[in-house]
CSV table of C-alpha atoms and ligand atoms in Angstrom, one decimal:
chain,number,residue,atom,x,y,z
A,717,UNK,CA,4.7,-1.7,-3.3
A,718,UNK,CA,7.5,-1.5,-0.7
A,719,UNK,CA,10.5,-0.9,-2.9
A,720,UNK,CA,12.8,0.2,-0.2
A,721,UNK,CA,13.1,-1.8,3.0
A,722,UNK,CA,15.2,-4.3,4.9
A,723,UNK,CA,16.3,-6.2,1.8
A,724,UNK,CA,18.3,-3.2,0.7
A,725,UNK,CA,21.8,-2.7,2.4
A,726,UNK,CA,21.6,1.0,1.8
A,727,UNK,CA,18.3,1.2,3.6
A,728,UNK,CA,19.5,-1.0,6.5
A,729,UNK,CA,22.5,1.3,6.9
A,730,UNK,CA,20.2,4.4,7.3
A,731,UNK,CA,18.0,2.4,9.7
A,732,UNK,CA,21.0,1.7,12.0
A,733,UNK,CA,20.9,5.4,12.9
A,734,UNK,CA,17.2,6.3,12.5
A,735,UNK,CA,13.9,4.7,13.4
A,736,UNK,CA,11.4,4.1,10.7
A,737,UNK,CA,9.2,7.0,12.1
A,738,UNK,CA,12.3,9.3,12.1
A,739,UNK,CA,12.9,8.4,8.4
A,740,UNK,CA,9.3,9.2,7.6
A,741,UNK,CA,9.2,12.5,9.6
A,742,UNK,CA,12.3,13.8,7.9
A,743,UNK,CA,11.5,14.9,4.3
A,744,UNK,CA,15.2,14.9,3.4
A,745,UNK,CA,15.8,11.3,4.6
A,746,UNK,CA,12.5,10.1,3.2
A,747,UNK,CA,13.4,11.6,-0.2
A,748,UNK,CA,16.8,9.9,0.0
A,749,UNK,CA,15.2,6.5,0.7
A,750,UNK,CA,12.7,7.1,-2.1
A,751,UNK,CA,15.5,7.4,-4.6
A,752,UNK,CA,17.5,4.3,-3.4
A,753,UNK,CA,15.5,1.7,-5.3
A,754,UNK,CA,15.4,3.8,-8.5
A,755,UNK,CA,19.2,4.0,-8.5
A,756,UNK,CA,19.9,0.4,-7.4
A,757,UNK,CA,17.2,-1.4,-9.3
A,758,UNK,CA,16.5,0.7,-12.4
A,759,UNK,CA,12.7,0.6,-11.8
A,760,UNK,CA,10.4,2.8,-13.9
A,761,UNK,CA,8.7,4.6,-11.1
A,762,UNK,CA,9.4,5.6,-7.5
A,763,UNK,CA,7.1,5.4,-4.5
A,764,UNK,CA,7.4,8.0,-1.8
A,765,UNK,CA,8.9,6.7,1.4
A,766,UNK,CA,6.2,6.9,4.0
A,767,UNK,CA,3.8,4.4,5.7
A,768,UNK,CA,0.1,3.8,5.5
A,769,UNK,CA,-0.2,4.1,9.3
A,770,UNK,CA,1.2,7.6,9.6
A,771,UNK,CA,-2.4,9.2,9.8
A,772,UNK,CA,-2.7,7.3,13.1
A,773,UNK,CA,-0.4,9.9,14.7
A,774,UNK,CA,-2.8,12.8,14.3
A,775,UNK,CA,-5.7,10.4,15.0
A,776,UNK,CA,-3.9,9.9,18.4
A,777,UNK,CA,-3.9,6.2,18.3
A,778,UNK,CA,-0.3,6.0,19.7
A,779,UNK,CA,1.6,4.6,16.7
A,780,UNK,CA,4.9,2.9,17.2
A,781,UNK,CA,7.1,0.3,15.3
A,782,UNK,CA,8.7,-2.4,17.3
A,783,UNK,CA,11.8,-4.1,16.0
A,784,UNK,CA,10.9,-7.3,14.3
A,785,UNK,CA,7.3,-7.2,15.3
A,786,UNK,CA,5.9,-4.5,13.0
A,787,UNK,CA,3.5,-1.7,14.0
A,788,UNK,CA,1.9,-1.3,17.4
A,789,UNK,CA,-0.8,1.0,18.7
A,790,UNK,CA,-1.0,2.1,22.3
A,791,UNK,CA,-4.6,3.2,22.0
A,792,UNK,CA,-6.5,1.0,19.5
A,793,UNK,CA,-10.1,1.5,18.8
A,794,UNK,CA,-12.3,-0.7,21.0
A,795,UNK,CA,-15.9,0.7,20.7
A,796,UNK,CA,-18.2,3.2,19.2
A,797,UNK,CA,-17.2,6.0,21.6
A,798,UNK,CA,-13.6,5.6,20.4
A,799,UNK,CA,-14.7,6.2,16.9
A,800,UNK,CA,-16.8,9.2,17.8
A,801,UNK,CA,-13.8,10.7,19.6
A,802,UNK,CA,-11.4,10.5,16.6
A,803,UNK,CA,-10.2,14.0,16.1
A,804,UNK,CA,-10.4,15.7,12.8
A,805,UNK,CA,-7.1,17.3,11.7
A,806,UNK,CA,-5.5,19.4,9.1
A,807,UNK,CA,-3.5,17.3,6.5
A,808,UNK,CA,-1.0,20.1,5.7
A,809,UNK,CA,-0.3,20.7,9.4
A,810,UNK,CA,-0.1,17.1,10.5
A,811,UNK,CA,1.2,15.2,7.5
A,812,UNK,CA,2.9,18.0,5.7
A,813,UNK,CA,6.2,16.2,6.1
A,814,UNK,CA,5.0,13.6,3.6
A,815,UNK,CA,4.0,16.3,1.1
A,816,UNK,CA,7.5,17.9,1.6
A,817,UNK,CA,9.1,14.5,0.9
A,818,UNK,CA,7.1,14.3,-2.3
A,819,UNK,CA,8.3,17.8,-3.4
A,820,UNK,CA,11.9,17.0,-2.6
A,821,UNK,CA,11.8,13.6,-4.3
A,822,UNK,CA,10.3,15.0,-7.4
A,823,UNK,CA,13.1,17.5,-7.7
A,824,UNK,CA,15.7,14.8,-7.2
A,825,UNK,CA,14.2,12.2,-9.5
A,826,UNK,CA,15.1,11.9,-13.2
A,827,UNK,CA,12.4,13.6,-15.2
A,828,UNK,CA,11.3,10.3,-16.8
A,829,UNK,CA,10.7,8.5,-13.5
A,830,UNK,CA,7.3,9.3,-12.1
A,831,UNK,CA,6.6,9.4,-8.4
A,832,UNK,CA,3.7,7.5,-6.7
A,833,UNK,CA,2.0,8.8,-3.6
A,834,UNK,CA,-0.1,6.4,-1.5
A,835,UNK,CA,-2.4,5.9,1.4
A,836,UNK,CA,-4.0,2.9,3.2
A,837,UNK,CA,-7.5,1.9,2.2
A,838,UNK,CA,-10.3,2.3,4.8
A,839,UNK,CA,-10.5,-1.4,5.6
A,840,UNK,CA,-6.8,-2.1,5.9
A,841,UNK,CA,-6.4,0.9,8.1
A,842,UNK,CA,-9.4,0.0,10.3
A,843,UNK,CA,-8.0,-3.5,10.8
A,844,UNK,CA,-4.8,-2.0,12.2
A,845,UNK,CA,-6.7,0.6,14.2
A,846,UNK,CA,-8.9,-2.1,15.8
A,847,UNK,CA,-6.3,-4.9,16.2
A,848,UNK,CA,-3.7,-2.5,17.5
A,849,UNK,CA,-1.1,-4.2,15.3
A,850,UNK,CA,-0.7,-7.0,12.8
A,851,UNK,CA,-3.1,-9.9,12.8
A,852,UNK,CA,-3.5,-13.3,11.1
A,853,UNK,CA,-7.2,-13.8,11.7
A,854,UNK,CA,-8.6,-10.2,12.0
A,855,UNK,CA,-10.9,-11.5,14.8
A,856,UNK,CA,-11.3,-8.2,16.6
A,857,UNK,CA,-11.9,-6.4,13.3
A,858,UNK,CA,-14.6,-8.7,12.2
A,859,UNK,CA,-16.3,-8.8,15.6
A,860,UNK,CA,-16.4,-5.0,15.6
A,861,UNK,CA,-17.8,-5.0,12.1
A,862,UNK,CA,-20.6,-7.5,12.9
A,863,UNK,CA,-21.5,-6.4,16.4
A,864,UNK,CA,-21.4,-2.6,15.9
A,865,UNK,CA,-22.1,-2.0,12.2
A,866,UNK,CA,-23.0,1.7,12.7
A,867,UNK,CA,-19.7,2.4,14.5
A,868,UNK,CA,-17.9,0.3,11.8
A,869,UNK,CA,-19.4,2.4,9.0
A,870,UNK,CA,-18.6,5.6,10.8
A,871,UNK,CA,-15.0,4.5,11.3
A,872,UNK,CA,-14.5,3.6,7.7
A,873,UNK,CA,-16.2,6.7,6.5
A,874,UNK,CA,-13.9,8.9,8.6
A,875,UNK,CA,-10.9,7.0,7.4
A,876,UNK,CA,-12.1,7.3,3.8
A,877,UNK,CA,-12.3,11.1,4.2
A,878,UNK,CA,-8.8,11.2,5.7
A,879,UNK,CA,-7.1,9.1,3.1
A,880,UNK,CA,-9.0,10.6,0.1
A,881,UNK,CA,-8.1,14.1,1.2
A,882,UNK,CA,-4.5,13.0,2.0
A,883,UNK,CA,-4.1,11.4,-1.5
A,884,UNK,CA,-5.4,14.6,-3.2
A,885,UNK,CA,-2.9,16.6,-1.2
A,886,UNK,CA,-0.1,14.3,-2.4
A,887,UNK,CA,-1.1,14.9,-6.0
A,888,UNK,CA,-1.1,18.7,-5.4
A,889,UNK,CA,2.4,18.3,-3.9
A,890,UNK,CA,3.6,16.7,-7.2
A,891,UNK,CA,2.8,12.9,-7.1
A,892,UNK,CA,2.2,11.7,-10.6
A,893,UNK,CA,0.0,8.8,-9.6
A,894,UNK,CA,-1.6,7.6,-6.4
A,895,UNK,CA,-1.9,4.1,-4.9
A,896,UNK,CA,-4.6,3.0,-2.4
A,897,UNK,CA,-3.3,-0.1,-0.4
A,898,UNK,CA,-6.0,-2.5,0.7
A,899,UNK,CA,-3.5,-5.1,1.7
A,900,UNK,CA,-5.6,-7.3,3.9
A,901,UNK,CA,-9.1,-7.0,2.3
A,902,UNK,CA,-8.8,-10.6,1.0
A,903,UNK,CA,-9.7,-11.9,4.4
A,904,UNK,CA,-13.4,-10.9,3.7
A,905,UNK,CA,-16.1,-12.8,1.9
A,906,UNK,CA,-17.4,-11.3,-1.3
A,907,UNK,CA,-20.7,-10.3,0.4
A,908,UNK,CA,-19.0,-8.7,3.4
A,909,UNK,CA,-16.7,-6.8,1.0
A,910,UNK,CA,-19.7,-5.3,-0.8
A,911,UNK,CA,-21.6,-4.5,2.4
A,912,UNK,CA,-18.9,-3.3,4.8
A,913,UNK,CA,-16.0,-2.0,2.7
A,914,UNK,CA,-16.8,-1.2,-1.0
A,915,UNK,CA,-18.7,2.1,-0.4
A,916,UNK,CA,-15.9,3.5,1.7
A,917,UNK,CA,-13.1,2.5,-0.8
A,918,UNK,CA,-15.2,4.1,-3.5
A,919,UNK,CA,-15.5,7.3,-1.5
A,920,UNK,CA,-11.7,7.4,-0.8
A,921,UNK,CA,-10.9,6.8,-4.5
A,922,UNK,CA,-13.4,9.3,-5.7
A,923,UNK,CA,-12.0,12.0,-3.4
A,924,UNK,CA,-8.5,11.2,-4.6
A,925,UNK,CA,-9.8,11.1,-8.2
A,926,UNK,CA,-10.6,14.8,-8.1
A,927,UNK,CA,-6.9,15.4,-8.5
A,928,UNK,CA,-7.0,13.9,-12.0
A,929,UNK,CA,-3.9,11.7,-11.6
A,930,UNK,CA,-4.0,7.9,-12.3
A,931,UNK,CA,-5.2,5.9,-9.3
A,932,UNK,CA,-3.9,2.4,-8.6
A,933,UNK,CA,-6.2,0.2,-6.4
A,934,UNK,CA,-4.1,-2.4,-4.7
A,935,UNK,CA,-5.4,-5.5,-2.9
A,936,UNK,CA,-4.3,-9.0,-2.2
A,937,UNK,CA,-6.5,-12.1,-2.0
A,938,UNK,CA,-9.2,-10.5,-4.1
A,939,UNK,CA,-9.7,-13.3,-6.6
A,940,UNK,CA,-13.1,-14.2,-5.3
A,941,UNK,CA,-14.5,-10.7,-5.6
A,942,UNK,CA,-12.3,-9.0,-8.2
A,943,UNK,CA,-15.2,-7.5,-10.0
A,944,UNK,CA,-16.5,-5.8,-6.9
A,945,UNK,CA,-13.0,-4.7,-5.9
A,946,UNK,CA,-12.6,-3.1,-9.3
A,947,UNK,CA,-16.0,-1.5,-9.2
A,948,UNK,CA,-14.9,0.5,-6.1
A,949,UNK,CA,-12.7,2.4,-8.5
A,950,UNK,CA,-9.1,2.9,-9.7
A,951,UNK,CA,-7.7,3.4,-13.2
A,952,UNK,CA,-5.3,0.5,-12.5
A,953,UNK,CA,-6.4,-2.7,-10.7
A,954,UNK,CA,-3.6,-4.5,-8.8
A,955,UNK,CA,-3.7,-8.2,-8.4
A,956,UNK,CA,-1.7,-10.7,-6.4
A,957,UNK,CA,-0.1,-14.0,-7.7
A,958,UNK,CA,-3.1,-16.2,-6.7
A,959,UNK,CA,-4.7,-15.8,-10.1
A,960,UNK,CA,-3.2,-15.7,-13.6
A,961,UNK,CA,-2.8,-12.2,-15.0
A,962,UNK,CA,-4.7,-12.8,-18.3
A,963,UNK,CA,-7.7,-14.4,-16.4
A,964,UNK,CA,-7.8,-11.4,-14.0
A,965,UNK,CA,-7.5,-8.9,-16.9
A,966,UNK,CA,-10.5,-10.3,-18.6
A,967,UNK,CA,-12.5,-9.8,-15.4
A,968,UNK,CA,-11.8,-6.1,-15.0
A,969,UNK,CA,-12.6,-5.0,-18.4
A,970,UNK,CA,-11.1,-2.1,-20.2
A,971,UNK,CA,-8.7,-1.0,-17.4
A,972,UNK,CA,-5.0,-1.2,-16.7
A,973,UNK,CA,-3.6,-4.0,-14.5
A,974,UNK,CA,-0.7,-4.2,-12.1
A,975,UNK,CA,1.1,-7.4,-11.0
A,976,UNK,CA,1.6,-10.1,-10.4
A,977,UNK,CA,4.8,-11.9,-9.6
A,978,UNK,CA,4.8,-14.0,-6.5
A,979,UNK,CA,7.3,-12.2,-4.1
A,980,UNK,CA,8.8,-15.6,-3.1
A,981,UNK,CA,9.7,-16.2,-6.7
A,982,UNK,CA,12.6,-13.8,-6.1
A,983,UNK,CA,13.9,-16.5,-3.8
A,984,UNK,CA,13.8,-19.1,-6.5
A,985,UNK,CA,16.9,-20.1,-8.4
A,986,UNK,CA,17.2,-19.7,-12.1
A,987,UNK,CA,15.6,-20.7,-14.4
A,988,UNK,CA,12.5,-20.8,-12.2
A,989,UNK,CA,12.6,-17.1,-11.4
A,990,UNK,CA,12.8,-16.0,-15.0
A,991,UNK,CA,10.2,-18.6,-16.1
A,992,UNK,CA,7.7,-17.0,-13.8
A,993,UNK,CA,8.5,-13.5,-15.0
A,994,UNK,CA,8.3,-14.6,-18.7
A,995,UNK,CA,5.0,-16.3,-18.0
A,996,UNK,CA,3.5,-13.0,-16.7
A,997,UNK,CA,4.8,-11.1,-19.7
A,998,UNK,CA,3.4,-13.7,-22.1
A,999,UNK,CA,0.0,-13.5,-20.4
A,1000,UNK,CA,0.1,-9.7,-20.7
A,1001,UNK,CA,0.8,-10.2,-24.4
A,1002,UNK,CA,2.2,-6.7,-24.9
A,1003,UNK,CA,-1.2,-5.3,-24.4
A,1004,UNK,CA,-0.9,-1.6,-23.3
A,1005,UNK,CA,-1.8,-0.9,-19.7
A,1006,UNK,CA,0.3,-3.5,-17.9
A,1007,UNK,CA,2.4,-2.4,-14.9
A,1008,UNK,CA,4.8,-5.3,-14.1
A,1009,UNK,CA,5.1,-5.6,-10.4
A,1010,UNK,CA,5.2,-8.0,-7.5
A,1011,UNK,CA,1.8,-9.2,-6.2
A,1012,UNK,CA,2.9,-7.8,-2.8
A,1013,UNK,CA,6.0,-6.3,-1.1
A,1014,UNK,CA,9.6,-7.5,-1.5
A,1015,UNK,CA,10.4,-10.0,1.2
A,1016,UNK,CA,13.2,-9.0,3.6
A,1017,UNK,CA,15.1,-12.2,2.7
A,1018,UNK,CA,15.4,-11.2,-0.9
A,1019,UNK,CA,18.7,-10.7,-2.7
A,1020,UNK,CA,18.9,-7.2,-4.3
A,1021,UNK,CA,20.6,-8.8,-7.3
A,1022,UNK,CA,17.6,-11.0,-7.9
A,1023,UNK,CA,15.3,-7.9,-8.0
A,1024,UNK,CA,17.6,-6.2,-10.4
A,1025,UNK,CA,17.7,-9.2,-12.6
A,1026,UNK,CA,13.9,-9.3,-12.8
A,1027,UNK,CA,13.8,-5.5,-13.7
A,1028,UNK,CA,16.3,-6.1,-16.5
A,1029,UNK,CA,14.5,-9.2,-17.8
A,1030,UNK,CA,11.2,-7.2,-17.9
A,1031,UNK,CA,12.9,-4.3,-19.7
A,1032,UNK,CA,14.6,-6.6,-22.2
A,1033,UNK,CA,11.6,-8.9,-22.7
B,483,CP3,O1,8.8,1.1,-0.9
B,483,CP3,C1,8.9,2.1,-0.2
B,483,CP3,O2,9.9,2.6,0.2
B,483,CP3,C2,7.6,2.9,0.2
B,483,CP3,C3,7.4,3.0,1.6
B,483,CP3,C4,6.3,2.1,2.2
B,483,CP3,C5,6.5,1.6,3.6
B,483,CP3,N1,5.3,1.1,3.9
B,483,CP3,C6,7.6,1.8,4.4
B,483,CP3,C7,7.9,0.7,5.4
B,483,CP3,C8,5.1,1.7,1.8
B,483,CP3,C9,4.5,1.8,0.4
B,483,CP3,C10,4.4,1.0,2.9
B,483,CP3,C11,3.0,0.6,2.8
B,483,CP3,C12,2.5,-0.2,3.9
B,483,CP3,N2,2.8,-0.1,5.2
B,483,CP3,C13,1.5,-1.2,3.7
B,483,CP3,C14,0.8,-1.5,2.4
B,483,CP3,C15,1.6,-2.3,1.5
B,483,CP3,C16,1.8,-3.7,2.0
B,483,CP3,O3,3.0,-4.1,2.1
B,483,CP3,O4,0.8,-4.4,2.2
B,483,CP3,C17,1.3,-1.8,5.0
B,483,CP3,C18,0.3,-2.9,5.3
B,483,CP3,C19,2.1,-1.1,5.9
B,483,CP3,C20,2.1,-1.2,7.4
B,483,CP3,C21,3.4,-1.7,7.9
B,483,CP3,N3,4.6,-0.9,7.9
B,483,CP3,C22,3.8,-2.9,8.4
B,483,CP3,C23,2.9,-4.1,8.5
B,483,CP3,C24,5.1,-2.9,8.7
B,483,CP3,C25,6.0,-3.9,9.4
B,483,CP3,C26,6.2,-5.1,8.5
B,483,CP3,C27,7.6,-5.2,8.2
B,483,CP3,O5,7.9,-5.5,7.1
B,483,CP3,O6,8.4,-5.1,9.1
B,483,CP3,C28,5.6,-1.6,8.4
B,483,CP3,C29,7.0,-1.1,8.5
B,483,CP3,C30,7.6,-0.6,7.2
B,483,CP3,N4,7.1,0.5,6.5
B,483,CP3,C31,8.8,-1.0,6.6
B,483,CP3,C32,9.0,-0.2,5.5
B,483,CP3,C33,10.1,-0.1,4.6
B,483,CP3,C34,9.7,-2.1,7.2
B,483,CP3,C35,11.1,-1.9,7.3
B,483,CP3,C36,11.6,-1.3,8.6
B,483,CP3,O7,11.3,-1.7,9.7
B,483,CP3,O8,12.5,-0.4,8.5
């Protein structure tokens, strides 16, 4: 998930002098931010500092980040012609700075801390590409999907090629595991997931899977179609906090699971915070193949000491 970010004073300090895109574009700075949570929190793995929206730069959608408002696209996708016009590009030439950040971070990390590379899933990327930014209802995305299904499938298929290839390149650069983020897929019905999204996620994961490193398939709001979500692929299935870990695990069969602390539980006072952590550990029951994690990213309001306390509790428990 997002390990670095505004909740960390060290990160905020760097952000006073550099925009988020500057941090991403500089392999040295990105590697430095990648290491911050490992040092401060004592987590077992690092995730490279980058963003799922970076491929929108070579796709010429006009990516920018506005203070407090999140990502913004100057040229969102409006119709089939926009999809047709999407340029193909060379990953090494256009996103090589992420691969360089991976190489640098790998060299700087302790040998027992693996590095996770990542990319956005076709649906979540398409939602930003069509909405032009964040959305609560995904109205433009769903209208596009229903009204122009051919253009929709072409868009997701192109995005699947981009992210699948990008993930494989990250593994070649040294990432020990890869995570595909389908952050907003839970806004869909189970039927629509199967029809409009699943084949494309499957393609992205299968392209990434050629690199032979473990794949983590991340989603939120997937409780109503978890089996279909898992069937798209991934060695590890990530779940949010809206379902109990043991119930979810029994639905995905013989696979590893990631999750599932409610991010807002880090705002809860003791003993409630520790109670929720212990409940997840009890539901995992020391079965191998559980990656303890939040169900989604760390909220900016979170106290770093609370995150550290959870890491220590998980390690001690
Ligand atoms: O933990 C890390 O350091 C890894 C880096 C990372 C970022 N984005 C940096 C970032 C990762 C893994 C992401 C993934 C990402 N980006 C996702 C998928 C995971 C999720 O949280 O659902 C999504 C949907 C995005 C798109 C994105 N980037 C949004 C919606 C925003 C704005 C929201 C916000 O919190 O402001 C960003 C900006 C962004 N990317 C930040 C960070 C640390 C925010 C902090 C800042 O403005 O400096």
